[in-house]
């Protein structure tokens, strides 16, 4: 494709929906997308790395970033702060790159209101029981945090109507096909094409 405008893709999902694996595959396969690494006050899990999965900072640092207006959106999720750095998103988009954000519904709602653009995608597992099973199999969280995440999952599911697309992750390959179709279709929108002549071959003189 010759004409390419960077787009913002915002993905939300309750814990255990398989969102991270789906997003990672999209990032591997589509070289025009950059992932915006969030900031959080949550403790890193054993397999997470600072600067790859998140920027892990303390509450004081996070609150000072809020005061300095560094976040395009931020929220308290499962008792920790999470936020997206404004400059990161702006720089990628200015470069013509797509940006992928993995954020909770409170953050997605803020962005839609503030920006008025973006593609909003909600991913979920086929049932609450399945979410619970996947969360338990992950064994990354202690019991009380898992309960909190499941309670929040029930609340987050009610917000699916605020998104443009919903993907039911029952089978990974099928769910990925849906995600990648949304990505492709969003780049075929005529509204993003400034000039048909830029898109088509010039007529021979
Ligand atoms: P986790 O602790 O499982 O990595 O993430 C918990 C929740 O925080 C997920 O719903 C994830 O999408 C959300 N999250 C991650 N980064 C951000 C962010 O920058 N902003 C907001 N609002 N939510 C985020």
Tab-separated table of C-alpha atoms and ligand atoms in Angstrom:
chain	number	residue	atom	x	y	z
A	1	UNK	CA	0.000	0.000	0.000
A	2	UNK	CA	1.409	3.370	-0.993
A	3	UNK	CA	-0.625	5.677	1.187
A	4	UNK	CA	-0.413	4.850	4.818
A	5	UNK	CA	-1.660	6.918	7.699
A	6	UNK	CA	-0.761	5.796	11.211
A	7	UNK	CA	-3.739	4.699	13.293
A	8	UNK	CA	-4.369	4.233	16.967
A	9	UNK	CA	-5.611	0.787	18.002
A	10	UNK	CA	-6.931	0.517	21.541
A	11	UNK	CA	-7.442	-2.979	22.924
A	12	UNK	CA	-9.112	-3.836	26.240
A	13	UNK	CA	-9.950	-7.183	27.780
A	14	UNK	CA	-10.660	-8.665	31.185
A	15	UNK	CA	-7.749	-10.576	32.753
A	16	UNK	CA	-7.480	-14.051	31.260
A	17	UNK	CA	-9.019	-13.220	27.858
A	18	UNK	CA	-5.751	-13.922	26.033
A	19	UNK	CA	-5.271	-10.334	24.911
A	20	UNK	CA	-1.499	-10.225	25.377
A	21	UNK	CA	-0.863	-13.247	23.121
A	22	UNK	CA	-3.167	-11.858	20.429
A	23	UNK	CA	-1.516	-8.424	20.572
A	24	UNK	CA	1.969	-9.966	20.480
A	25	UNK	CA	1.115	-11.905	17.343
A	26	UNK	CA	-0.219	-8.766	15.652
A	27	UNK	CA	2.982	-6.921	16.592
A	28	UNK	CA	5.099	-9.766	15.195
A	29	UNK	CA	3.217	-9.922	11.908
A	30	UNK	CA	2.520	-6.271	11.181
A	31	UNK	CA	5.705	-4.285	11.087
A	32	UNK	CA	3.966	-0.919	10.910
A	33	UNK	CA	2.590	-1.185	14.438
A	34	UNK	CA	4.435	-0.010	17.508
A	35	UNK	CA	3.387	-0.954	20.992
A	36	UNK	CA	3.102	1.846	23.502
A	37	UNK	CA	4.690	0.574	26.710
A	38	UNK	CA	2.649	1.734	29.680
A	39	UNK	CA	3.820	2.960	33.057
A	40	UNK	CA	2.600	1.153	36.158
A	41	UNK	CA	3.054	1.014	39.907
A	42	UNK	CA	2.272	-2.744	39.919
A	43	UNK	CA	5.108	-5.078	40.912
A	44	UNK	CA	6.719	-6.879	37.948
A	45	UNK	CA	5.844	-10.576	37.518
A	46	UNK	CA	8.774	-12.998	37.392
A	47	UNK	CA	8.915	-13.026	33.584
A	48	UNK	CA	8.395	-9.299	33.042
A	49	UNK	CA	11.058	-6.779	32.154
A	50	UNK	CA	11.253	-3.047	32.815
A	51	UNK	CA	11.087	-1.224	29.485
A	52	UNK	CA	9.684	-4.221	27.602
A	53	UNK	CA	6.408	-5.088	29.331
A	54	UNK	CA	5.980	-1.924	31.361
A	55	UNK	CA	7.960	0.891	32.871
A	56	UNK	CA	7.682	-0.100	36.522
A	57	UNK	CA	7.744	3.014	38.676
A	58	UNK	CA	6.692	3.896	42.219
A	59	UNK	CA	3.563	5.780	43.298
A	60	UNK	CA	5.472	9.021	43.883
A	61	UNK	CA	6.962	8.943	40.380
A	62	UNK	CA	3.583	8.104	38.856
A	63	UNK	CA	1.801	10.921	40.680
A	64	UNK	CA	4.435	13.408	39.613
A	65	UNK	CA	3.968	12.310	35.969
A	66	UNK	CA	0.205	12.918	36.407
A	67	UNK	CA	0.902	16.403	37.750
A	68	UNK	CA	3.244	17.178	34.871
A	69	UNK	CA	0.520	16.189	32.382
A	70	UNK	CA	2.669	13.430	30.883
A	71	UNK	CA	-0.172	10.932	30.465
A	72	UNK	CA	-2.645	10.928	27.607
A	73	UNK	CA	-4.766	8.726	29.897
A	74	UNK	CA	-4.278	6.969	33.208
A	75	UNK	CA	-6.371	4.910	35.597
A	76	UNK	CA	-6.282	2.938	38.823
A	77	UNK	CA	-6.818	-0.714	37.910
A	78	UNK	CA	-6.849	-3.593	40.438
A	79	UNK	CA	-5.431	-1.122	43.033
A	80	UNK	CA	-2.441	-0.013	40.946
A	81	UNK	CA	-1.835	2.954	38.700
A	82	UNK	CA	-1.439	2.430	34.936
A	83	UNK	CA	-0.871	5.142	32.333
A	84	UNK	CA	0.038	5.855	28.712
A	85	UNK	CA	2.692	8.460	27.987
A	86	UNK	CA	1.339	11.130	25.661
A	87	UNK	CA	4.664	11.792	23.922
A	88	UNK	CA	5.128	8.131	22.954
A	89	UNK	CA	1.777	7.977	21.157
A	90	UNK	CA	2.206	11.367	19.489
A	91	UNK	CA	5.679	10.553	18.208
A	92	UNK	CA	4.674	7.215	16.663
A	93	UNK	CA	1.618	8.702	14.952
A	94	UNK	CA	3.628	11.667	13.652
A	95	UNK	CA	6.025	9.131	12.137
A	96	UNK	CA	3.136	7.494	10.246
A	97	UNK	CA	3.248	4.397	12.428
A	98	UNK	CA	0.260	2.581	13.900
A	99	UNK	CA	0.128	2.473	17.669
A	100	UNK	CA	-1.257	-0.352	19.772
A	101	UNK	CA	-2.455	0.393	23.291
A	102	UNK	CA	-3.391	-2.327	25.749
A	103	UNK	CA	-5.414	-0.436	28.336
A	104	UNK	CA	-8.429	-0.926	30.604
A	105	UNK	CA	-11.959	0.352	29.812
A	106	UNK	CA	-11.578	3.451	32.026
A	107	UNK	CA	-8.554	4.497	29.950
A	108	UNK	CA	-10.234	3.618	26.648
A	109	UNK	CA	-13.228	5.764	27.587
A	110	UNK	CA	-10.959	8.730	28.444
A	111	UNK	CA	-9.143	8.418	25.123
A	112	UNK	CA	-12.251	8.212	22.987
A	113	UNK	CA	-13.613	11.344	24.680
A	114	UNK	CA	-10.333	13.244	24.538
A	115	UNK	CA	-9.125	12.289	21.059
A	116	UNK	CA	-12.295	11.518	19.145
A	117	UNK	CA	-10.392	9.042	16.998
A	118	UNK	CA	-8.927	5.556	17.335
A	119	UNK	CA	-10.125	2.013	16.749
A	120	UNK	CA	-11.508	0.447	19.924
A	121	UNK	CA	-11.426	-3.338	20.233
A	122	UNK	CA	-12.763	-5.456	23.105
A	123	UNK	CA	-11.511	-9.000	23.554
A	124	UNK	CA	-13.092	-11.578	25.824
A	125	UNK	CA	-13.058	-15.296	26.580
A	126	UNK	CA	-16.267	-17.259	25.858
A	127	UNK	CA	-17.351	-17.343	29.539
A	128	UNK	CA	-16.517	-16.161	33.062
A	129	UNK	CA	-15.664	-19.773	33.967
A	130	UNK	CA	-13.122	-19.836	31.141
A	131	UNK	CA	-11.613	-16.514	32.259
A	132	UNK	CA	-11.249	-17.927	35.764
A	133	UNK	CA	-9.674	-21.123	34.455
A	134	UNK	CA	-7.135	-19.217	32.335
A	135	UNK	CA	-6.322	-16.849	35.176
A	136	UNK	CA	-5.753	-19.783	37.546
A	137	UNK	CA	-3.606	-21.642	35.034
A	138	UNK	CA	-1.418	-18.567	34.656
A	139	UNK	CA	-0.539	-18.780	38.368
A	140	UNK	CA	0.831	-15.243	38.352
A	141	UNK	CA	-1.438	-13.783	41.024
A	142	UNK	CA	-2.203	-14.630	44.648
A	143	UNK	CA	-5.775	-15.745	45.441
A	144	UNK	CA	-7.088	-12.365	46.682
A	145	UNK	CA	-5.743	-10.512	43.610
A	146	UNK	CA	-7.275	-13.160	41.360
A	147	UNK	CA	-10.660	-12.618	43.049
A	148	UNK	CA	-10.319	-8.875	42.547
A	149	UNK	CA	-9.448	-9.384	38.870
A	150	UNK	CA	-12.472	-11.645	38.378
A	151	UNK	CA	-14.793	-9.150	40.069
A	152	UNK	CA	-13.418	-6.437	37.817
A	153	UNK	CA	-13.808	-8.723	34.792
A	154	UNK	CA	-17.560	-8.971	35.494
A	155	UNK	CA	-17.805	-5.165	35.595
A	156	UNK	CA	-15.613	-4.668	32.506
A	157	UNK	CA	-17.689	-7.092	30.422
A	158	UNK	CA	-20.679	-4.761	30.738
A	159	UNK	CA	-18.726	-2.057	28.902
A	160	UNK	CA	-18.238	-3.947	25.633
A	161	UNK	CA	-20.777	-1.634	23.902
A	162	UNK	CA	-18.340	1.287	24.160
A	163	UNK	CA	-16.025	-0.444	21.665
A	164	UNK	CA	-16.122	-0.592	17.860
A	165	UNK	CA	-15.323	-4.306	17.638
A	166	UNK	CA	-15.645	-7.348	19.863
A	167	UNK	CA	-13.554	-10.491	19.524
A	168	UNK	CA	-14.487	-13.707	21.297
A	169	UNK	CA	-11.325	-15.623	22.009
A	170	UNK	CA	-12.479	-19.230	22.032
A	171	UNK	CA	-9.917	-20.486	19.570
A	172	UNK	CA	-6.644	-18.540	19.321
A	173	UNK	CA	-6.167	-18.768	15.531
A	174	UNK	CA	-9.748	-17.778	14.849
A	175	UNK	CA	-9.535	-14.851	17.301
A	176	UNK	CA	-6.293	-13.754	15.647
A	177	UNK	CA	-7.934	-13.896	12.220
A	178	UNK	CA	-10.601	-11.522	13.559
A	179	UNK	CA	-8.044	-9.129	15.017
A	180	UNK	CA	-5.961	-9.047	11.886
A	181	UNK	CA	-9.090	-8.544	9.731
A	182	UNK	CA	-10.068	-5.525	11.815
A	183	UNK	CA	-6.558	-4.154	11.401
A	184	UNK	CA	-6.610	-4.621	7.643
A	185	UNK	CA	-10.136	-3.285	7.147
A	186	UNK	CA	-9.377	-0.161	9.159
A	187	UNK	CA	-6.623	0.672	6.695
A	188	UNK	CA	-8.967	0.344	3.729
A	189	UNK	CA	-11.246	3.166	4.815
A	190	UNK	CA	-11.763	5.771	2.109
A	191	UNK	CA	-11.970	8.514	4.728
A	192	UNK	CA	-8.229	8.126	5.324
A	193	UNK	CA	-7.251	8.528	1.674
A	194	UNK	CA	-6.479	12.163	0.876
A	195	UNK	CA	-6.158	11.764	-2.846
A	196	UNK	CA	-7.078	8.941	-5.197
A	197	UNK	CA	-4.121	9.998	-7.362
A	198	UNK	CA	-1.692	9.304	-4.554
A	199	UNK	CA	-3.183	5.844	-4.255
A	200	UNK	CA	-3.379	4.918	-7.947
A	201	UNK	CA	-0.703	4.816	-10.616
A	202	UNK	CA	-0.366	8.140	-12.439
A	203	UNK	CA	-1.793	8.114	-15.975
A	204	UNK	CA	0.823	7.848	-18.703
A	205	UNK	CA	1.343	11.131	-20.589
B	1	LIG	P1	-1.889	-6.317	34.025
B	1	LIG	O1	-1.585	-5.986	35.442
B	1	LIG	O2	-2.615	-7.631	33.885
B	1	LIG	O3	-0.682	-6.223	33.137
B	1	LIG	O4	-2.907	-5.213	33.493
B	1	LIG	C1	-4.067	-4.932	34.220
B	1	LIG	C2	-4.968	-4.028	33.424
B	1	LIG	O5	-4.365	-2.757	33.232
B	1	LIG	C3	-5.290	-4.556	32.016
B	1	LIG	O6	-6.679	-4.361	31.801
B	1	LIG	C4	-4.487	-3.649	31.109
B	1	LIG	O7	-5.104	-3.501	29.851
B	1	LIG	C5	-4.539	-2.357	31.902
B	1	LIG	N1	-3.489	-1.413	31.503
B	1	LIG	C6	-2.219	-1.652	31.128
B	1	LIG	N2	-1.593	-0.522	30.802
B	1	LIG	C7	-2.504	0.476	30.940
B	1	LIG	C8	-2.472	1.894	30.742
B	1	LIG	O8	-1.474	2.487	30.346
B	1	LIG	N3	-3.618	2.579	31.012
B	1	LIG	C9	-4.764	1.971	31.469
B	1	LIG	N4	-5.826	2.739	31.677
B	1	LIG	N5	-4.824	0.644	31.663
B	1	LIG	C10	-3.709	-0.091	31.409
